[in-house]
Amino acid sequence: MSVLNGKNILLGVTGGIAAYKAAFLVRLLVKKGANVKVVMTASAKEFVTPLTLSTLSKNEVFSSFTNEENENAQWNNHVELALWADLFLIAPATANTLSKMANGTSDNLLLACYLSAKCPVYYAPAMDLDMYKHPTTAEAFEKLNSFGNIQIPAAFGELASGLVGQGRMAEPDEIVCFLENDILKKLPLRGKKFLITAGPTYEALDPVRFIGNHSSGKMGYAIAEAAAQLGAEVVLISGPTALKLENDFVKMIRVTSAEEMYRAAHEYFDKSDVAILSAAVADYRPLEVASEKIKKKEKDLTLQLTKTKDILASLGGIKKNQFLVGFALETENEEENAKLKLKKKNLDLIVLNSLRDKGAGFQTDTNKITLIGKDNKTIPFPVKPKKEVAKDILEYIIEQTNA
Ligand code: CTP
């Protein structure tokens, strides 16, 4: 899966012959799973039609502050468009547009979007070789790059004028590759190895029965997906769940019992930088597992249970430089109990859920957490979707591990 998958990309098209390549660019970006909206200058429309780009992007194409054809038209809000974007790509970027961008001119919708954008801005210059070499163009590049914009270098080759030199817009597949590499390179968890446990464990009684719990695994899976999206190499050790992973960058190890989870966690812990144990591991398992199905005979049946190994505590006991995160699901004296667990299990962070909070706990799509760090500082969060909660937890870890 591409890092562009799910990203909102605003493509700015300006008026140069390379504008015809914008159609291929839109198609490639859509194929990568990006949501694409196009904003184009009036002169770009002479090279490629809005109809082509709206058909390929499956979105309306914007080019002026109002929609002239429609009397009741509303104002095309450049701020909204710019804030919608996770990434603004201007390709082709003509000398005229680049010079205006460098000087803060805002005489069309594309430039107003540029001035309003808070996301990374990439630009792919396209112009004839002498324009490319002109000192004012060099000055514009320097200025734009100093503002934090990212230049996708023009290629060397035959230009529309028939001259040969630098100035040709990079090919659409090169632009897409450039974007992917640049995003990957800057991901905050790039190169970090994560070990995550999730879901319940099932402790067998006999060949057909087990003791389990209602954990859905949603929280752990959300953390695994979010960590992978931020560039981490993730191993997810999952108990039995009905969930599917959306991200193919996560290595999935399926286990059933607490003992299997214990062994898998120990196999990967040594090489991990961060371990997040969100699984609802059974605290007890049947002392004996019947080899045949237990028949109903007596009125009462007594099961003898024995403690499982505490995976989190065992990792806390052997940890070197790993950042170790545990979960605590409490019903009373929440903070106090969580702080005790943090210390006892030698953790760097504990994520506290209180069963008394609405929207927290098992099976739900939301969670309400409080983070408690080694410094005993508590950070409470409101109820949020589990995907957002995952980001909050990872943000804390990024802050702490880069400190
Ligand atoms: N955990 C674990 N292995 C176990 C039990 C728990 O790794 N055998 C981990 C969970 O994944 C979670 C944390 O320990 O991150 C907290 O589990 P919890 O059951 O709340 O705490 P316990 O230490 O088991 O204490 P108690 O049940 O008495 O509250």
Short mmCIF file of C-alpha atoms and ligand atoms in Angstrom, two decimals:
data_model
loop_
_atom_site.label_atom_id
_atom_site.label_comp_id
_atom_site.label_asym_id
_atom_site.label_seq_id
_atom_site.Cartn_x
_atom_site.Cartn_y
_atom_site.Cartn_z
CA MET A 1 0.00 0.00 0.00
CA SER A 2 1.27 3.45 -0.91
CA VAL A 3 1.88 6.17 1.67
CA LEU A 4 -0.36 8.28 -0.55
CA ASN A 5 -3.32 5.99 0.20
CA GLY A 6 -6.11 7.98 1.87
CA LYS A 7 -4.23 11.28 1.54
CA ASN A 8 -6.09 14.39 0.39
CA ILE A 9 -4.06 15.82 -2.46
CA LEU A 10 -4.77 19.22 -3.97
CA LEU A 11 -3.23 19.36 -7.44
CA GLY A 12 -2.55 22.84 -8.80
CA VAL A 13 -2.24 22.97 -12.58
CA THR A 14 -0.81 26.06 -14.28
CA GLY A 15 -0.63 27.07 -17.93
CA GLY A 16 2.23 25.35 -19.69
CA ILE A 17 2.35 22.61 -22.31
CA ALA A 18 3.16 20.05 -19.57
CA ALA A 19 -0.38 20.65 -18.24
CA TYR A 20 -1.52 17.81 -20.49
CA LYS A 21 0.47 15.49 -18.20
CA ALA A 22 -1.75 16.53 -15.29
CA ALA A 23 -4.32 14.00 -16.55
CA PHE A 24 -1.81 11.15 -16.11
CA LEU A 25 -0.78 12.55 -12.77
CA VAL A 26 -4.36 12.60 -11.47
CA ARG A 27 -4.87 9.02 -12.67
CA LEU A 28 -1.69 7.78 -10.96
CA LEU A 29 -2.52 9.55 -7.68
CA VAL A 30 -6.07 8.13 -7.68
CA LYS A 31 -4.63 4.66 -8.37
CA LYS A 32 -2.43 5.07 -5.30
CA GLY A 33 -5.58 5.57 -3.23
CA ALA A 34 -5.34 9.36 -2.84
CA ASN A 35 -8.36 11.69 -2.85
CA VAL A 36 -7.56 14.26 -5.50
CA LYS A 37 -9.03 17.71 -6.07
CA VAL A 38 -7.74 19.98 -8.82
CA VAL A 39 -7.37 23.73 -8.86
CA MET A 40 -6.22 25.22 -12.15
CA THR A 41 -5.37 28.64 -13.53
CA ALA A 42 -7.37 30.12 -16.45
CA SER A 43 -4.49 29.56 -18.88
CA ALA A 44 -4.08 25.93 -17.80
CA LYS A 45 -7.59 25.33 -19.21
CA GLU A 46 -6.21 26.02 -22.68
CA PHE A 47 -3.94 23.00 -22.40
CA VAL A 48 -6.17 20.49 -20.60
CA THR A 49 -9.91 20.64 -19.98
CA PRO A 50 -11.47 20.75 -16.51
CA LEU A 51 -13.81 17.99 -17.72
CA THR A 52 -10.86 15.61 -18.24
CA LEU A 53 -9.47 16.35 -14.79
CA SER A 54 -12.82 16.21 -12.99
CA THR A 55 -13.67 12.89 -14.67
CA LEU A 56 -10.33 11.38 -13.65
CA SER A 57 -10.34 12.82 -10.11
CA LYS A 58 -14.09 12.19 -9.62
CA ASN A 59 -14.24 15.66 -8.09
CA GLU A 60 -15.24 19.12 -9.23
CA VAL A 61 -12.35 21.15 -10.65
CA PHE A 62 -11.91 24.68 -9.31
CA SER A 63 -10.42 27.57 -11.23
CA SER A 64 -12.02 30.82 -10.16
CA PHE A 65 -13.31 32.37 -6.97
CA THR A 66 -16.89 31.97 -8.20
CA ASN A 67 -18.53 29.60 -10.62
CA GLU A 68 -19.37 31.98 -13.51
CA GLU A 69 -21.80 29.64 -15.28
CA ASN A 70 -24.10 29.35 -12.31
CA GLU A 71 -26.03 32.48 -11.20
CA ASN A 72 -26.60 31.13 -7.71
CA ALA A 73 -23.02 30.06 -7.48
CA GLN A 74 -21.28 30.13 -4.18
CA TRP A 75 -17.83 31.43 -3.57
CA ASN A 76 -15.14 28.77 -4.04
CA ASN A 77 -13.50 28.88 -0.67
CA HIS A 78 -9.72 28.75 -1.14
CA VAL A 79 -9.11 28.47 2.60
CA GLU A 80 -11.36 25.40 2.84
CA LEU A 81 -9.67 23.80 -0.17
CA ALA A 82 -6.21 24.48 1.20
CA LEU A 83 -7.07 23.17 4.65
CA TRP A 84 -8.68 20.05 3.15
CA ALA A 85 -5.34 19.14 1.59
CA ASP A 86 -2.76 16.94 3.32
CA LEU A 87 -0.45 17.84 0.47
CA PHE A 88 -0.51 20.54 -2.23
CA LEU A 89 1.25 19.62 -5.46
CA ILE A 90 1.68 22.28 -8.13
CA ALA A 91 2.50 20.56 -11.40
CA PRO A 92 3.29 21.93 -13.83
CA ALA A 93 4.49 25.09 -12.10
CA THR A 94 5.25 27.79 -14.68
CA ALA A 95 7.81 30.57 -14.23
CA ASN A 96 4.93 33.04 -13.94
CA THR A 97 3.20 31.15 -11.11
CA LEU A 98 6.48 30.45 -9.29
CA SER A 99 7.40 34.13 -9.38
CA LYS A 100 3.97 35.06 -7.99
CA MET A 101 4.24 32.40 -5.29
CA ALA A 102 7.65 33.72 -4.29
CA ASN A 103 6.26 37.25 -3.96
CA GLY A 104 2.94 36.52 -2.31
CA THR A 105 0.80 37.62 -5.27
CA SER A 106 -2.72 36.28 -5.04
CA ASP A 107 -4.54 37.09 -8.26
CA ASN A 108 -6.12 33.66 -8.88
CA LEU A 109 -7.67 30.82 -6.91
CA LEU A 110 -4.59 28.60 -7.15
CA LEU A 111 -2.35 31.27 -5.63
CA ALA A 112 -4.88 32.05 -2.90
CA CYS A 113 -4.90 28.32 -2.05
CA TYR A 114 -1.09 28.36 -1.93
CA LEU A 115 -1.07 31.30 0.49
CA SER A 116 -3.68 29.59 2.69
CA ALA A 117 -2.06 26.13 2.70
CA LYS A 118 -0.70 24.78 5.95
CA CYS A 119 0.27 21.41 4.45
CA PRO A 120 3.55 20.60 2.64
CA VAL A 121 3.69 22.21 -0.80
CA TYR A 122 5.53 20.47 -3.65
CA TYR A 123 6.12 22.11 -7.00
CA ALA A 124 7.32 20.67 -10.29
CA PRO A 125 8.72 23.47 -12.49
CA ALA A 126 8.14 23.33 -16.23
CA MET A 127 9.51 25.95 -18.60
CA ASP A 128 11.89 26.50 -21.46
CA LEU A 129 15.62 26.17 -20.73
CA ASP A 130 16.46 29.89 -20.86
CA MET A 131 13.57 30.74 -18.56
CA TYR A 132 14.75 27.96 -16.25
CA LYS A 133 18.28 29.39 -16.21
CA HIS A 134 17.16 33.00 -15.75
CA PRO A 135 18.42 34.54 -12.48
CA THR A 136 14.88 35.57 -11.46
CA THR A 137 13.77 31.94 -11.72
CA ALA A 138 16.76 30.82 -9.66
CA GLU A 139 15.86 33.50 -7.14
CA ALA A 140 12.23 32.32 -7.04
CA PHE A 141 13.37 28.71 -6.42
CA GLU A 142 15.66 29.84 -3.63
CA LYS A 143 12.95 31.92 -2.00
CA LEU A 144 10.30 29.23 -2.33
CA ASN A 145 12.58 26.55 -0.92
CA SER A 146 13.55 28.79 1.97
CA PHE A 147 9.83 29.04 2.81
CA GLY A 148 9.78 25.24 3.16
CA ASN A 149 8.27 24.41 -0.24
CA ILE A 150 9.69 21.30 -1.85
CA GLN A 151 11.00 21.42 -5.39
CA ILE A 152 10.64 18.41 -7.68
CA PRO A 153 13.54 19.06 -10.07
CA ALA A 154 12.81 19.52 -13.74
CA ALA A 155 14.31 16.97 -16.11
CA PHE A 156 16.84 17.43 -18.88
CA GLY A 157 15.55 16.73 -22.40
CA GLU A 158 13.85 18.06 -25.46
CA LEU A 159 11.54 20.96 -24.74
CA ALA A 160 8.40 22.12 -26.55
CA SER A 161 10.47 24.85 -28.26
CA GLY A 162 12.67 22.20 -29.85
CA LEU A 163 15.61 23.25 -27.67
CA VAL A 164 17.32 20.68 -25.49
CA GLY A 165 18.11 21.42 -21.85
CA GLN A 166 16.73 21.48 -18.34
CA GLY A 167 13.16 22.65 -17.81
CA ARG A 168 10.98 19.70 -18.73
CA MET A 169 8.54 18.79 -15.99
CA ALA A 170 9.40 15.53 -14.26
CA GLU A 171 7.28 12.67 -15.63
CA PRO A 172 4.08 11.90 -13.66
CA ASP A 173 5.44 8.54 -12.39
CA GLU A 174 8.66 10.28 -11.25
CA ILE A 175 6.60 12.93 -9.44
CA VAL A 176 4.55 10.25 -7.65
CA CYS A 177 7.74 8.38 -6.73
CA PHE A 178 9.30 11.62 -5.45
CA LEU A 179 6.26 12.31 -3.25
CA GLU A 180 6.24 8.76 -1.83
CA ASN A 181 9.96 8.81 -1.03
CA ASP A 182 9.85 12.27 0.49
CA ILE A 183 6.89 11.38 2.72
CA LEU A 184 8.48 8.06 3.77
CA LYS A 185 11.78 9.76 4.57
CA LYS A 186 10.06 12.24 6.89
CA LEU A 187 7.79 9.83 8.79
CA PRO A 188 8.45 10.25 12.53
CA LEU A 189 8.61 6.51 13.28
CA ARG A 190 10.74 5.53 10.30
CA GLY A 191 13.24 2.83 11.26
CA LYS A 192 11.54 2.12 14.60
CA LYS A 193 10.45 -1.42 15.44
CA PHE A 194 7.14 -1.81 17.28
CA LEU A 195 5.77 -4.86 19.05
CA ILE A 196 2.05 -4.69 19.77
CA THR A 197 -0.25 -7.22 21.44
CA ALA A 198 -4.01 -7.09 20.88
CA GLY A 199 -7.27 -8.92 21.40
CA PRO A 200 -8.27 -11.57 23.92
CA THR A 201 -6.64 -14.90 24.68
CA TYR A 202 -8.55 -18.18 24.77
CA GLU A 203 -7.59 -20.71 27.45
CA ALA A 204 -8.67 -24.21 26.49
CA LEU A 205 -10.76 -26.38 28.82
CA ASP A 206 -11.13 -29.26 26.41
CA PRO A 207 -10.97 -29.62 22.59
CA VAL A 208 -14.16 -27.55 22.11
CA ARG A 209 -14.38 -25.11 25.02
CA PHE A 210 -12.31 -22.25 26.32
CA ILE A 211 -12.27 -19.41 28.83
CA GLY A 212 -12.10 -16.06 27.03
CA ASN A 213 -13.17 -12.43 27.28
CA HIS A 214 -15.00 -9.80 25.24
CA SER A 215 -11.96 -7.89 23.97
CA SER A 216 -12.47 -6.98 20.29
CA GLY A 217 -8.82 -6.10 19.61
CA LYS A 218 -9.89 -2.77 18.05
CA MET A 219 -7.59 -0.61 20.19
CA GLY A 220 -4.45 -2.66 19.49
CA TYR A 221 -5.20 -2.94 15.77
CA ALA A 222 -5.77 0.83 15.58
CA ILE A 223 -2.37 1.42 17.22
CA ALA A 224 -0.68 -1.05 14.86
CA GLU A 225 -2.18 0.62 11.77
CA ALA A 226 -1.37 4.12 13.00
CA ALA A 227 2.23 3.21 13.89
CA ALA A 228 2.75 1.65 10.44
CA GLN A 229 1.32 4.76 8.80
CA LEU A 230 3.88 6.80 10.70
CA GLY A 231 6.65 4.63 9.27
CA ALA A 232 7.21 2.03 12.01
CA GLU A 233 7.96 -1.61 11.29
CA VAL A 234 5.19 -3.30 13.24
CA VAL A 235 4.75 -6.84 14.57
CA LEU A 236 1.20 -7.35 15.80
CA ILE A 237 0.66 -10.38 18.04
CA SER A 238 -3.06 -10.91 18.01
CA GLY A 239 -5.34 -13.18 19.97
CA PRO A 240 -8.47 -14.48 18.20
CA THR A 241 -10.40 -11.55 16.66
CA ALA A 242 -12.65 -11.00 13.67
CA LEU A 243 -10.64 -7.95 12.59
CA LYS A 244 -8.72 -7.52 9.35
CA LEU A 245 -5.70 -5.30 8.92
CA GLU A 246 -5.91 -2.53 6.34
CA ASN A 247 -2.15 -2.01 6.25
CA ASP A 248 0.08 -4.61 4.57
CA PHE A 249 3.15 -3.20 6.32
CA VAL A 250 2.11 -4.81 9.60
CA LYS A 251 3.47 -8.30 10.27
CA MET A 252 0.70 -10.31 11.91
CA ILE A 253 1.34 -13.21 14.29
CA ARG A 254 -1.86 -14.99 15.31
CA VAL A 255 -1.95 -16.75 18.66
CA THR A 256 -4.67 -18.27 20.79
CA SER A 257 -3.53 -18.70 24.39
CA ALA A 258 -1.66 -16.51 26.89
CA GLU A 259 1.27 -18.94 26.73
CA GLU A 260 1.51 -18.60 22.93
CA MET A 261 1.30 -14.80 23.24
CA TYR A 262 4.03 -14.89 25.92
CA ARG A 263 6.37 -16.88 23.65
CA ALA A 264 5.71 -14.70 20.58
CA ALA A 265 6.20 -11.48 22.58
CA HIS A 266 9.53 -12.73 23.96
CA GLU A 267 10.67 -13.74 20.48
CA TYR A 268 10.27 -10.17 19.15
CA PHE A 269 10.89 -8.00 22.23
CA ASP A 270 14.67 -8.01 22.08
CA LYS A 271 14.74 -6.32 18.65
CA SER A 272 11.92 -3.87 19.42
CA ASP A 273 12.27 -0.18 20.20
CA VAL A 274 8.73 0.14 21.52
CA ALA A 275 6.36 -2.50 22.92
CA ILE A 276 2.68 -1.71 23.49
CA LEU A 277 0.76 -4.44 25.28
CA SER A 278 -2.91 -3.78 24.75
CA ALA A 279 -4.10 -7.41 24.74
CA ALA A 280 -6.66 -8.53 27.30
CA VAL A 281 -4.65 -11.54 28.40
CA ALA A 282 -6.46 -14.10 30.54
CA ASP A 283 -5.10 -13.92 34.08
CA TYR A 284 -5.97 -17.57 34.73
CA ARG A 285 -6.14 -20.74 32.66
CA PRO A 286 -7.52 -24.19 33.46
CA LEU A 287 -4.86 -26.17 35.32
CA GLU A 288 -5.64 -29.22 33.22
CA VAL A 289 -6.89 -29.36 29.66
CA ALA A 290 -9.09 -32.42 29.06
CA SER A 291 -8.00 -34.37 26.00
CA GLU A 292 -11.60 -35.37 25.24
CA LYS A 293 -14.75 -33.27 25.41
CA ILE A 294 -15.95 -32.97 29.02
CA LYS A 295 -19.30 -34.82 29.30
CA LYS A 296 -22.07 -33.48 31.48
CA LYS A 297 -22.45 -35.88 34.37
CA GLU A 298 -22.49 -34.30 37.82
CA LYS A 299 -24.78 -31.39 38.80
CA ASP A 300 -21.80 -29.20 39.61
CA LEU A 301 -18.48 -28.96 37.86
CA THR A 302 -15.50 -27.38 39.58
CA LEU A 303 -12.67 -26.07 37.48
CA GLN A 304 -9.24 -25.54 38.92
CA LEU A 305 -7.48 -22.52 37.43
CA THR A 306 -3.89 -21.45 37.59
CA LYS A 307 -2.27 -18.08 36.89
CA THR A 308 -0.95 -17.36 33.41
CA LYS A 309 2.41 -15.68 32.98
CA ASP A 310 2.21 -11.89 33.08
CA ILE A 311 3.70 -10.96 29.71
CA LEU A 312 3.96 -7.25 30.46
CA ALA A 313 5.67 -7.75 33.82
CA SER A 314 8.09 -10.28 32.31
CA LEU A 315 9.10 -7.80 29.57
CA GLY A 316 9.45 -5.05 32.19
CA GLY A 317 11.87 -7.35 33.99
CA ILE A 318 14.19 -7.82 31.02
CA LYS A 319 13.84 -4.50 29.20
CA LYS A 320 16.97 -2.59 28.18
CA ASN A 321 16.29 0.45 26.00
CA GLN A 322 12.79 -0.47 24.93
CA PHE A 323 9.95 1.94 25.63
CA LEU A 324 7.35 -0.27 27.33
CA VAL A 325 3.65 0.58 27.38
CA GLY A 326 0.93 -1.22 29.32
CA PHE A 327 -2.83 -0.82 29.59
CA ALA A 328 -4.87 -0.77 32.77
CA LEU A 329 -8.60 -1.32 32.88
CA GLU A 330 -9.78 -0.26 36.30
CA THR A 331 -13.10 0.12 38.05
CA GLU A 332 -12.04 1.91 41.26
CA ASN A 333 -9.09 3.99 42.53
CA GLU A 334 -8.17 4.17 38.86
CA GLU A 335 -5.17 6.52 38.90
CA GLU A 336 -3.70 5.08 42.03
CA ASN A 337 -3.92 1.49 40.74
CA ALA A 338 -2.53 2.46 37.35
CA LYS A 339 0.44 4.24 38.94
CA LEU A 340 1.16 1.16 41.05
CA LYS A 341 1.07 -1.06 37.93
CA LEU A 342 3.37 1.34 36.07
CA LYS A 343 5.97 1.01 38.81
CA LYS A 344 5.53 -2.68 39.56
CA LYS A 345 5.81 -3.72 35.92
CA ASN A 346 8.65 -1.26 35.16
CA LEU A 347 6.75 0.60 32.42
CA ASP A 348 7.47 3.87 30.66
CA LEU A 349 3.80 4.62 30.09
CA ILE A 350 0.47 3.25 31.20
CA VAL A 351 -2.78 3.84 29.32
CA LEU A 352 -5.63 3.94 31.77
CA ASN A 353 -9.24 3.11 30.83
CA SER A 354 -11.89 3.42 33.46
CA LEU A 355 -14.90 1.17 33.06
CA ARG A 356 -16.86 3.96 34.77
CA ASP A 357 -16.38 6.22 31.73
CA LYS A 358 -19.01 6.10 29.00
CA GLY A 359 -17.53 5.27 25.59
CA ALA A 360 -14.51 3.44 27.03
CA GLY A 361 -13.54 -0.21 27.12
CA PHE A 362 -14.29 -3.42 25.20
CA GLN A 363 -16.16 -3.79 21.88
CA THR A 364 -16.76 -0.02 21.41
CA ASP A 365 -15.32 2.06 18.58
CA THR A 366 -14.43 4.81 21.01
CA ASN A 367 -12.23 5.02 24.06
CA LYS A 368 -11.50 7.46 26.84
CA ILE A 369 -7.98 7.27 28.16
CA THR A 370 -5.64 8.88 30.62
CA LEU A 371 -1.92 8.62 29.95
CA ILE A 372 0.36 8.30 32.94
CA GLY A 373 4.08 8.56 32.32
CA LYS A 374 7.10 7.57 34.37
CA ASP A 375 7.11 11.09 35.84
CA ASN A 376 3.64 10.26 37.30
CA LYS A 377 2.11 13.13 35.28
CA THR A 378 -1.44 12.32 34.19
CA ILE A 379 -2.81 13.48 30.86
CA PRO A 380 -6.57 12.95 30.48
CA PHE A 381 -8.23 12.86 27.05
CA PRO A 382 -11.90 13.16 26.04
CA VAL A 383 -13.86 10.29 24.43
CA LYS A 384 -12.54 9.81 20.92
CA PRO A 385 -12.68 7.19 18.12
CA LYS A 386 -10.06 4.48 18.74
CA LYS A 387 -8.12 5.61 15.64
CA GLU A 388 -7.68 9.06 17.20
CA VAL A 389 -6.80 7.55 20.57
CA ALA A 390 -4.09 5.52 18.83
CA LYS A 391 -2.61 8.73 17.42
CA ASP A 392 -2.62 10.39 20.87
CA ILE A 393 -0.73 7.44 22.37
CA LEU A 394 1.81 7.42 19.53
CA GLU A 395 2.29 11.19 19.72
CA TYR A 396 3.21 10.83 23.39
CA ILE A 397 5.67 8.03 22.58
CA ILE A 398 7.26 10.07 19.74
CA GLU A 399 7.68 13.03 22.09
CA GLN A 400 9.23 10.91 24.83
CA THR A 401 11.52 8.80 22.66
CA ASN A 402 12.89 11.78 20.74
CA ALA A 403 13.45 13.76 23.92
N1 CTP B 1 -1.04 -8.31 30.75
C1 CTP B 1 -0.14 -9.20 30.23
N2 CTP B 1 -0.14 -10.49 30.59
C2 CTP B 1 -1.05 -10.97 31.47
C3 CTP B 1 -1.98 -10.07 32.02
C4 CTP B 1 -1.96 -8.75 31.64
O1 CTP B 1 0.70 -8.78 29.42
N3 CTP B 1 -1.02 -12.25 31.79
C5 CTP B 1 -0.98 -6.89 30.38
C6 CTP B 1 -2.13 -6.37 29.56
O2 CTP B 1 -1.89 -6.51 28.18
C7 CTP B 1 -2.20 -4.90 29.99
C8 CTP B 1 -1.69 -4.92 31.40
O3 CTP B 1 -1.01 -6.15 31.58
O4 CTP B 1 -1.29 -4.13 29.25
C9 CTP B 1 -2.74 -4.74 32.45
O5 CTP B 1 -3.49 -5.84 32.67
P1 CTP B 1 -4.54 -5.94 33.88
O6 CTP B 1 -5.27 -7.22 33.71
O7 CTP B 1 -5.33 -4.69 33.96
O8 CTP B 1 -3.65 -5.91 35.15
P2 CTP B 1 -3.10 -7.03 36.03
O9 CTP B 1 -1.69 -6.68 36.23
O10 CTP B 1 -3.41 -8.34 35.43
O11 CTP B 1 -3.84 -6.79 37.41
P3 CTP B 1 -5.37 -6.94 37.83
O12 CTP B 1 -6.02 -7.88 36.87
O13 CTP B 1 -5.29 -7.43 39.19
O14 CTP B 1 -5.93 -5.54 37.75
#
